[in-house]
Amino acid sequence: MTQTVEPDANATDVAVASGPTAQERVDRWLADFEAALAARDVDRAAGMFATTSFWRDLVAFTWNITTVEGPEGVADMLRATLDSTDPSGFRTTEPATEADGVAEAWIEFETAVGRGSGLLRLTDEGAFTFLTDLRELKGFEENKGTQRPKGVAHGAFKDRETWAEKREREAAELGTTAQPYVVVIGGGQGGIALGSRLRQLGVPAVTIDRHDRPGDQWRKRYKSLCLHDPVWYDHLPYLKFPDNWPVFAPKDKIGDWLEMYVKVMEVPYWSRSTVTSATWDDAAKEWTVQVDRDGEQVTLKPKQVVFATGMSGKARMPEFPGMSLFKGDQHHSSQHPGPEAYTGKRCVVVGSNNSAHDICAALWEHDADVTMVQRTSTHIVKSDSLMTIALGGLYSEEAVAAGVTTEKADMIFASLPYRILHTFQIPVYEEIKRHDQDFYDRLEKAGFELDWGDDGSGLFMKYLRRGSGYYIDVGASELVANGDIKLAHGQVDHLTEDAVVLEDGTTLPADLVVYATGYNSMNGWVADLVGQDMADKVGKVWGLGSDTTKDPGPWEGEQRNMWKPTQQEALWFHGGNLHQSRHYSLYLALQLKARYEGIPTPVYNLAPVHHLS
Amino acid sequence: MTQTVEPDANATDVAVASGPTAQERVDRWLADFEAALAARDVDRAAGMFATTSFWRDLVAFTWNITTVEGPEGVADMLRATLDSTDPSGFRTTEPATEADGVAEAWIEFETAVGRGSGLLRLTDEGAFTFLTDLRELKGFEENKGTQRPKGVAHGAFKDRETWAEKREREAAELGTTAQPYVVVIGGGQGGIALGSRLRQLGVPAVTIDRHDRPGDQWRKRYKSLCLHDPVWYDHLPYLKFPDNWPVFAPKDKIGDWLEMYVKVMEVPYWSRSTVTSATWDDAAKEWTVQVDRDGEQVTLKPKQVVFATGMSGKARMPEFPGMSLFKGDQHHSSQHPGPEAYTGKRCVVVGSNNSAHDICAALWEHDADVTMVQRTSTHIVKSDSLMTIALGGLYSEEAVAAGVTTEKADMIFASLPYRILHTFQIPVYEEIKRHDQDFYDRLEKAGFELDWGDDGSGLFMKYLRRGSGYYIDVGASELVANGDIKLAHGQVDHLTEDAVVLEDGTTLPADLVVYATGYNSMNGWVADLVGQDMADKVGKVWGLGSDTTKDPGPWEGEQRNMWKPTQQEALWFHGGNLHQSRHYSLYLALQLKARYEGIPTPVYNLAPVHHLS
């Protein structure tokens, strides 16, 4: 995970031969760094970074999510941000550790307006990786722990308002006599986590969702769906899953949790509500958001709009010739009702990623005749191997026992520079490949086309770069390997009344066709609700610019447009998996809170647009 | 809290002069103790306890909740339990500490059937206090942490049942094709906490409650009600309140939490259901429980019945002459709808404890004319003082920061022998009295009759002994002191059409009379549902036998009939405040689990009945 600077193997007196301790090295670096910053000596501060080095800042210095590289990058960033940030008080929060000559330390610091934390990795050459983040704004700390609300106002007061009365009044006022400062469009885990943080920060906001109740985003998906990520990776802010929570939660259980969470965290949330349009008034610096609230037309006037519509929220429905002729059932995977109606039927599933596999397996379990159409190669990792080999160090019961809380794991994860993350990932997937060689051999023998990402860096890089192209195997791959799920290859040419015909002429008779063809970028939601001009102005959402399949360059080094300022002021994107919804909602919430309170938020390194969608 | 054996103040070399460390003393004691137990040398083991000493066992040795005193008590208990318990593996779980010559150590151990934990306080004379408890049964550990359920069954299976389908099936089967092993009557925090633990232990059970939904037990009480205990004291098992939870939660917020908890913890729970009778078949060793389930008559056949109807669950409605003549509103405090309808009205509240004060204050806040009728003296403690002076060391943000988790606080609390608990409490309340002397002076000047318990031991002893007789002041006392709430004194003689008349002839004109006259013992519920014979057989519920007001002797040393076997097999009582509902539900659940699994549970020292109710 870090450089392998081997310590002197001949040293007999380690304490003496190895020089200063990790703590001493870190303390010295922090003191020197702080002195250079205090003196506004940018070159001296930048010179304390190694030639190959990465400073990732989450809102603390840059009011952006951005990574600068090497002393030059650091210098550029500091020149732009140092005066307004005015950082100080750098100190370790627990004893520094050392491995292979790299000292590692958890730190905290202050800025002019807030308090931050971070993780520093230090080599003999200087800082190698430096993560800084904003944890809270001074004077606007959350009411928790010793600052939690009292709940009851002791004393006796005429016209006392109870908690229930206050909640009722707030609900009645929201959107009528009181305007939300933020409208969050979409109430899945992303919108809920952000809504919860905004509530705790005292930012008037409303999360708007089209379903009947919170959690339906999960409940309404195909019946056999369980989370593919383990519980330790999935906690929401503030309220952790209990100790008996399943490793891979079934969709309905997650649905119930989200519904409960909205209620007990008091997230202002409109169910059965659809945003029909959003218009930006650049003169008034205000949005006009039209909402169909369970049949009633409501106009909201927020200052900020956040799209939390799901990074996989907009179904990508293909258009094949003959689809209108097909007489069986056909639908996108997101609309698939489950296998019950298809026992004994011929089912063709177009696609070979997560949804395709899950749906094929459930159909097979219900005695359907199932064919999967693999159009391009797919990356497969067995869930157990992913858990133990790829995730276990950070997100597992063992990690928790070793003191790696979810919060710490999030920070460690965030501290690994995207630029070189694939170099840490490649060996992980090489190990997985070795570990499960039999499994992969059987799959290939069955004709399944495997890949490991363009550079062999595996699943997580695919997720960050393109958000697709893989299946976390929870059982379907064995059915593919043994032929229970039949395989076909190639692109769909057209449909007939009762079959899917591939480009090579293969005809697959079908009573059901499921298009497990993935999802479009959130950019599409902007086009639908605000307009194509605005969608083009903000550009592509997601991807790092790695110049790999479906992630065109140039390099940006962060998820495009996610959780940070976009080319359109007051327009934001939020979401991702539960981990990202949890961790990055903090930074988006603080950016919104700062704007709400009128705290200056000069953005460094606002990303330019290179791609429309 | 413990004996004050002062260390030698003249010692210069502390390490040498003070002899063995606390850890060494504890290790030696544990090793000797275990050796004596292994050799079944009861006298030797008992001889390791100080002359004045207390061994409190929570189910681990005795399958009972009981305290034995001194070497003789220990010997008696060991003679009866040692062979079946077969304890071993005593060891400390963290470094022992020492204060004033008393070594204190957290321990764990095993028995023939389970694993236990405990807290030992050791003086030079031997064990002074020894707490042992059963944490889990071997082979029946809860599925949590590393043993948590996987959630999804990896692989592909015909006839797979999803989580939602399984939950639906279980709900349909419960009480029809599948009988619960345990029926828990009453679904407040007690029934919910126990139901949750039984669910985690895999004991088929159902919690039955008459309200529309979980939490209504709180929602339906008077509007201004907030918990009088702070958040750190109130956590439920498994799922802690989040960090932003109010110190004193409003009743509706607790209601929402309980409702959410039932759902996410998957507690089998029948709302809108009333147990109409319960009959014990001693030949079949089975109960017949008749339930009105939302209008449908259902017969359940459980092996165990638990009354969790609230230690304050049965309203004690007085019978004064003339009540039927009174033309205004009159109701028990538990039925009080809140103050809204009484603005400008003359309100007489009979009683001067918690409910009376809260209701008086809310009526005053709504501009009613309020008179409190104090019939006997009342113990008053300001909430803030209670928090900081009495509870702060165990249940507070500071305690949590100092490593005293809720679980540890519960064990520390449980380790203080009831026999001498008042001696630790008296100085606490003396300090409170000094701290708030002005406040008490003003109250007395206003004519309020104060007490501090029969022996000055204050609020918690009153709670344990009689469950009544106090008010935790959150504001009403100032209204009493300044005369905003008027005071009357004495017993009610009768009511007229429009007034309450006291024995001294005082006439209190009234549009509303609230009888804040407290609650009867849970014993009354047994009389109602099973019969008076059974109620008499199990006898009085609650109280220690302290021979103080409303807690007649003889000394029992534990809460009568609570969470432990009663004189009627398969009949149990559960409940108390949130702290007790949380902590003692563990022991009751393990007792029920052991019986469910057919593990022998020989009960030592089953308490005899001395009082009928």
mmCIF file of N, CA and C in Angstrom, chain A residues 245-324:
data_model
loop_
_atom_site.group_PDB
_atom_site.id
_atom_site.type_symbol
_atom_site.label_atom_id
_atom_site.label_comp_id
_atom_site.label_asym_id
_atom_site.label_seq_id
_atom_site.Cartn_x
_atom_site.Cartn_y
_atom_site.Cartn_z
ATOM 1 N N TRP A 245 -26.411 -7.472 12.348
ATOM 2 C CA TRP A 245 -26.836 -7.171 10.974
ATOM 3 C C TRP A 245 -26.137 -8.128 10.008
ATOM 4 N N PRO A 246 -26.848 -8.639 8.999
ATOM 5 C CA PRO A 246 -26.213 -9.592 8.082
ATOM 6 C C PRO A 246 -25.027 -8.973 7.335
ATOM 7 N N VAL A 247 -24.099 -9.812 6.981
ATOM 8 C CA VAL A 247 -22.963 -9.345 6.184
ATOM 9 C C VAL A 247 -23.461 -8.728 4.875
ATOM 10 N N PHE A 248 -24.308 -9.447 4.184
ATOM 11 C CA PHE A 248 -24.880 -8.948 2.927
ATOM 12 C C PHE A 248 -26.387 -8.783 3.120
ATOM 13 N N ALA A 249 -26.806 -7.578 3.374
ATOM 14 C CA ALA A 249 -28.205 -7.369 3.757
ATOM 15 C C ALA A 249 -29.137 -7.589 2.574
ATOM 16 N N PRO A 250 -30.229 -8.324 2.796
ATOM 17 C CA PRO A 250 -31.254 -8.457 1.753
ATOM 18 C C PRO A 250 -31.891 -7.099 1.461
ATOM 19 N N LYS A 251 -32.319 -6.923 0.226
ATOM 20 C CA LYS A 251 -32.809 -5.611 -0.212
ATOM 21 C C LYS A 251 -33.954 -5.080 0.650
ATOM 22 N N ASP A 252 -34.867 -5.944 1.069
ATOM 23 C CA ASP A 252 -36.008 -5.453 1.839
ATOM 24 C C ASP A 252 -35.596 -5.020 3.238
ATOM 25 N N LYS A 253 -34.556 -5.663 3.754
ATOM 26 C CA LYS A 253 -34.073 -5.295 5.092
ATOM 27 C C LYS A 253 -33.388 -3.930 5.033
ATOM 28 N N ILE A 254 -32.628 -3.719 3.980
ATOM 29 C CA ILE A 254 -32.035 -2.388 3.786
ATOM 30 C C ILE A 254 -33.134 -1.346 3.590
ATOM 31 N N GLY A 255 -34.165 -1.747 2.865
ATOM 32 C CA GLY A 255 -35.292 -0.830 2.670
ATOM 33 C C GLY A 255 -35.899 -0.406 4.000
ATOM 34 N N ASP A 256 -36.132 -1.379 4.871
ATOM 35 C CA ASP A 256 -36.695 -1.063 6.190
ATOM 36 C C ASP A 256 -35.755 -0.173 6.997
ATOM 37 N N TRP A 257 -34.471 -0.451 6.893
ATOM 38 C CA TRP A 257 -33.493 0.357 7.635
ATOM 39 C C TRP A 257 -33.537 1.812 7.158
ATOM 40 N N LEU A 258 -33.560 2.008 5.846
ATOM 41 C CA LEU A 258 -33.577 3.373 5.320
ATOM 42 C C LEU A 258 -34.846 4.110 5.764
ATOM 43 N N GLU A 259 -35.959 3.400 5.756
ATOM 44 C CA GLU A 259 -37.216 4.022 6.170
ATOM 45 C C GLU A 259 -37.146 4.433 7.641
ATOM 46 N N MET A 260 -36.639 3.521 8.472
ATOM 47 C CA MET A 260 -36.468 3.815 9.884
ATOM 48 C C MET A 260 -35.503 4.976 10.087
ATOM 49 N N TYR A 261 -34.431 4.980 9.312
ATOM 50 C CA TYR A 261 -33.379 5.995 9.459
ATOM 51 C C TYR A 261 -33.941 7.393 9.184
ATOM 52 N N VAL A 262 -34.725 7.495 8.123
ATOM 53 C CA VAL A 262 -35.329 8.791 7.784
ATOM 54 C C VAL A 262 -36.160 9.292 8.960
ATOM 55 N N LYS A 263 -36.870 8.365 9.590
ATOM 56 C CA LYS A 263 -37.743 8.767 10.682
ATOM 57 C C LYS A 263 -36.951 9.155 11.935
ATOM 58 N N VAL A 264 -36.066 8.285 12.381
ATOM 59 C CA VAL A 264 -35.411 8.590 13.658
ATOM 60 C C VAL A 264 -34.366 9.689 13.509
ATOM 61 N N MET A 265 -33.814 9.865 12.322
ATOM 62 C CA MET A 265 -32.869 10.967 12.125
ATOM 63 C C MET A 265 -33.593 12.244 11.710
ATOM 64 N N GLU A 266 -34.907 12.155 11.619
ATOM 65 C CA GLU A 266 -35.735 13.342 11.342
ATOM 66 C C GLU A 266 -35.341 14.022 10.039
ATOM 67 N N VAL A 267 -35.066 13.224 9.015
ATOM 68 C CA VAL A 267 -34.696 13.784 7.714
ATOM 69 C C VAL A 267 -35.949 14.331 7.029
ATOM 70 N N PRO A 268 -35.967 15.611 6.692
ATOM 71 C CA PRO A 268 -37.118 16.131 5.934
ATOM 72 C C PRO A 268 -37.158 15.442 4.565
ATOM 73 N N TYR A 269 -38.227 14.751 4.281
ATOM 74 C CA TYR A 269 -38.264 13.808 3.159
ATOM 75 C C TYR A 269 -39.670 13.794 2.598
ATOM 76 N N TRP A 270 -39.791 14.061 1.308
ATOM 77 C CA TRP A 270 -41.101 13.975 0.662
ATOM 78 C C TRP A 270 -41.143 12.712 -0.184
ATOM 79 N N SER A 271 -41.979 11.776 0.214
ATOM 80 C CA SER A 271 -42.203 10.591 -0.617
ATOM 81 C C SER A 271 -43.275 10.896 -1.650
ATOM 82 N N ARG A 272 -43.451 9.978 -2.599
ATOM 83 C CA ARG A 272 -44.475 10.120 -3.652
ATOM 84 C C ARG A 272 -44.380 11.473 -4.328
ATOM 85 N N SER A 273 -43.166 11.953 -4.483
ATOM 86 C CA SER A 273 -42.960 13.290 -5.040
ATOM 87 C C SER A 273 -41.931 13.232 -6.157
ATOM 88 N N THR A 274 -42.217 13.944 -7.222
ATOM 89 C CA THR A 274 -41.345 13.922 -8.387
ATOM 90 C C THR A 274 -40.992 15.344 -8.789
ATOM 91 N N VAL A 275 -39.706 15.586 -8.955
ATOM 92 C CA VAL A 275 -39.290 16.879 -9.503
ATOM 93 C C VAL A 275 -39.551 16.843 -11.003
ATOM 94 N N THR A 276 -40.330 17.795 -11.470
ATOM 95 C CA THR A 276 -40.663 17.802 -12.900
ATOM 96 C C THR A 276 -39.789 18.770 -13.684
ATOM 97 N N SER A 277 -39.272 19.799 -13.029
ATOM 98 C CA SER A 277 -38.311 20.682 -13.694
ATOM 99 C C SER A 277 -37.554 21.496 -12.659
ATOM 100 N N ALA A 278 -36.390 21.970 -13.083
ATOM 101 C CA ALA A 278 -35.585 22.846 -12.227
ATOM 102 C C ALA A 278 -34.962 23.914 -13.125
ATOM 103 N N THR A 279 -35.114 25.163 -12.736
ATOM 104 C CA THR A 279 -34.618 26.276 -13.555
ATOM 105 C C THR A 279 -33.757 27.183 -12.686
ATOM 106 N N TRP A 280 -32.600 27.549 -13.207
ATOM 107 C CA TRP A 280 -31.672 28.407 -12.461
ATOM 108 C C TRP A 280 -31.856 29.857 -12.882
ATOM 109 N N ASP A 281 -32.021 30.710 -11.916
ATOM 110 C CA ASP A 281 -32.109 32.145 -12.174
ATOM 111 C C ASP A 281 -30.777 32.748 -11.756
ATOM 112 N N ASP A 282 -29.961 33.085 -12.740
ATOM 113 C CA ASP A 282 -28.602 33.507 -12.432
ATOM 114 C C ASP A 282 -28.568 34.893 -11.799
ATOM 115 N N ALA A 283 -29.581 35.681 -12.052
ATOM 116 C CA ALA A 283 -29.645 37.011 -11.428
ATOM 117 C C ALA A 283 -30.025 36.878 -9.954
ATOM 118 N N ALA A 284 -31.044 36.106 -9.706
ATOM 119 C CA ALA A 284 -31.505 35.948 -8.321
ATOM 120 C C ALA A 284 -30.681 34.919 -7.567
ATOM 121 N N LYS A 285 -29.808 34.191 -8.286
ATOM 122 C CA LYS A 285 -29.028 33.103 -7.677
ATOM 123 C C LYS A 285 -29.960 32.151 -6.932
ATOM 124 N N GLU A 286 -30.934 31.697 -7.655
ATOM 125 C CA GLU A 286 -31.951 30.862 -7.018
ATOM 126 C C GLU A 286 -32.520 29.894 -8.042
ATOM 127 N N TRP A 287 -32.890 28.717 -7.555
ATOM 128 C CA TRP A 287 -33.542 27.731 -8.408
ATOM 129 C C TRP A 287 -35.058 27.836 -8.265
ATOM 130 N N THR A 288 -35.736 27.497 -9.331
ATOM 131 C CA THR A 288 -37.174 27.238 -9.242
ATOM 132 C C THR A 288 -37.363 25.765 -9.550
ATOM 133 N N VAL A 289 -37.837 25.045 -8.569
ATOM 134 C CA VAL A 289 -37.984 23.588 -8.712
ATOM 135 C C VAL A 289 -39.474 23.248 -8.647
ATOM 136 N N GLN A 290 -39.953 22.657 -9.708
ATOM 137 C CA GLN A 290 -41.362 22.244 -9.737
ATOM 138 C C GLN A 290 -41.465 20.792 -9.263
ATOM 139 N N VAL A 291 -42.353 20.589 -8.314
ATOM 140 C CA VAL A 291 -42.498 19.260 -7.740
ATOM 141 C C VAL A 291 -43.960 18.815 -7.838
ATOM 142 N N ASP A 292 -44.130 17.597 -8.288
ATOM 143 C CA ASP A 292 -45.444 16.962 -8.179
ATOM 144 C C ASP A 292 -45.430 16.184 -6.872
ATOM 145 N N ARG A 293 -46.091 16.766 -5.850
ATOM 146 C CA ARG A 293 -46.061 16.129 -4.527
ATOM 147 C C ARG A 293 -47.346 15.347 -4.327
ATOM 148 N N ASP A 294 -47.271 14.107 -4.672
ATOM 149 C CA ASP A 294 -48.423 13.219 -4.534
ATOM 150 C C ASP A 294 -49.657 13.838 -5.186
ATOM 151 N N GLY A 295 -49.433 14.414 -6.373
ATOM 152 C CA GLY A 295 -50.554 14.968 -7.123
ATOM 153 C C GLY A 295 -50.695 16.473 -7.017
ATOM 154 N N GLU A 296 -50.115 17.033 -5.969
ATOM 155 C CA GLU A 296 -50.185 18.479 -5.789
ATOM 156 C C GLU A 296 -48.952 19.148 -6.415
ATOM 157 N N GLN A 297 -49.173 20.251 -7.140
ATOM 158 C CA GLN A 297 -48.040 20.941 -7.761
ATOM 159 C C GLN A 297 -47.457 21.948 -6.773
ATOM 160 N N VAL A 298 -46.178 21.778 -6.463
ATOM 161 C CA VAL A 298 -45.526 22.649 -5.491
ATOM 162 C C VAL A 298 -44.311 23.289 -6.155
ATOM 163 N N THR A 299 -44.127 24.580 -5.931
ATOM 164 C CA THR A 299 -42.951 25.272 -6.463
ATOM 165 C C THR A 299 -42.004 25.584 -5.307
ATOM 166 N N LEU A 300 -40.784 25.087 -5.409
ATOM 167 C CA LEU A 300 -39.774 25.363 -4.387
ATOM 168 C C LEU A 300 -38.753 26.345 -4.939
ATOM 169 N N LYS A 301 -38.180 27.135 -4.035
ATOM 170 C CA LYS A 301 -37.209 28.152 -4.436
ATOM 171 C C LYS A 301 -35.904 27.983 -3.653
ATOM 172 N N PRO A 302 -35.214 26.891 -3.857
ATOM 173 C CA PRO A 302 -33.972 26.670 -3.104
ATOM 174 C C PRO A 302 -32.799 27.440 -3.712
ATOM 175 N N LYS A 303 -31.770 27.594 -2.900
ATOM 176 C CA LYS A 303 -30.539 28.218 -3.398
ATOM 177 C C LYS A 303 -29.586 27.177 -3.984
ATOM 178 N N GLN A 304 -29.794 25.927 -3.608
ATOM 179 C CA GLN A 304 -28.894 24.862 -4.047
ATOM 180 C C GLN A 304 -29.727 23.650 -4.457
ATOM 181 N N VAL A 305 -29.286 22.984 -5.509
ATOM 182 C CA VAL A 305 -29.940 21.738 -5.922
ATOM 183 C C VAL A 305 -28.895 20.629 -6.017
ATOM 184 N N VAL A 306 -29.210 19.509 -5.429
ATOM 185 C CA VAL A 306 -28.310 18.357 -5.470
ATOM 186 C C VAL A 306 -29.007 17.214 -6.203
ATOM 187 N N PHE A 307 -28.358 16.688 -7.213
ATOM 188 C CA PHE A 307 -28.857 15.481 -7.869
ATOM 189 C C PHE A 307 -28.298 14.267 -7.129
ATOM 190 N N ALA A 308 -29.191 13.537 -6.512
ATOM 191 C CA ALA A 308 -28.799 12.282 -5.846
ATOM 192 C C ALA A 308 -29.663 11.178 -6.440
ATOM 193 N N THR A 309 -29.675 11.166 -7.731
ATOM 194 C CA THR A 309 -30.601 10.307 -8.472
ATOM 195 C C THR A 309 -30.007 8.933 -8.737
ATOM 196 N N GLY A 310 -28.842 8.685 -8.176
ATOM 197 C CA GLY A 310 -28.235 7.370 -8.371
ATOM 198 C C GLY A 310 -27.221 7.424 -9.494
ATOM 199 N N MET A 311 -25.964 7.036 -9.148
ATOM 200 C CA MET A 311 -24.961 7.017 -10.225
ATOM 201 C C MET A 311 -25.344 5.934 -11.227
ATOM 202 N N SER A 312 -26.212 5.015 -10.797
ATOM 203 C CA SER A 312 -26.793 4.038 -11.707
ATOM 204 C C SER A 312 -28.295 4.227 -11.736
ATOM 205 N N GLY A 313 -28.732 5.455 -11.762
ATOM 206 C CA GLY A 313 -30.149 5.700 -11.562
ATOM 207 C C GLY A 313 -30.976 5.759 -12.832
ATOM 208 N N LYS A 314 -30.323 5.941 -13.957
ATOM 209 C CA LYS A 314 -31.110 6.157 -15.180
ATOM 210 C C LYS A 314 -30.911 4.959 -16.100
ATOM 211 N N ALA A 315 -31.928 4.145 -16.181
ATOM 212 C CA ALA A 315 -31.838 2.904 -16.954
ATOM 213 C C ALA A 315 -31.437 3.189 -18.400
ATOM 214 N N ARG A 316 -30.501 2.382 -18.903
ATOM 215 C CA ARG A 316 -30.096 2.512 -20.304
ATOM 216 C C ARG A 316 -30.815 1.418 -21.099
ATOM 217 N N MET A 317 -31.876 1.782 -21.755
ATOM 218 C CA MET A 317 -32.688 0.822 -22.504
ATOM 219 C C MET A 317 -32.180 0.829 -23.948
ATOM 220 N N PRO A 318 -31.796 -0.328 -24.451
ATOM 221 C CA PRO A 318 -31.299 -0.350 -25.832
ATOM 222 C C PRO A 318 -32.458 -0.236 -26.816
ATOM 223 N N GLU A 319 -32.126 0.080 -28.046
ATOM 224 C CA GLU A 319 -33.155 0.113 -29.094
ATOM 225 C C GLU A 319 -32.736 -0.845 -30.196
ATOM 226 N N PHE A 320 -33.274 -2.048 -30.142
ATOM 227 C CA PHE A 320 -32.963 -3.051 -31.167
ATOM 228 C C PHE A 320 -34.128 -3.126 -32.155
ATOM 229 N N PRO A 321 -33.822 -3.323 -33.417
ATOM 230 C CA PRO A 321 -34.903 -3.514 -34.391
ATOM 231 C C PRO A 321 -35.770 -4.706 -33.962
ATOM 232 N N GLY A 322 -37.037 -4.570 -34.130
ATOM 233 C CA GLY A 322 -37.934 -5.691 -33.867
ATOM 234 C C GLY A 322 -38.452 -5.760 -32.449
ATOM 235 N N MET A 323 -37.979 -4.878 -31.592
ATOM 236 C CA MET A 323 -38.450 -4.928 -30.206
ATOM 237 C C MET A 323 -39.967 -4.764 -30.126
ATOM 238 N N SER A 324 -40.478 -3.957 -31.034
ATOM 239 C CA SER A 324 -41.924 -3.718 -30.984
ATOM 240 C C SER A 324 -42.704 -4.936 -31.479
#
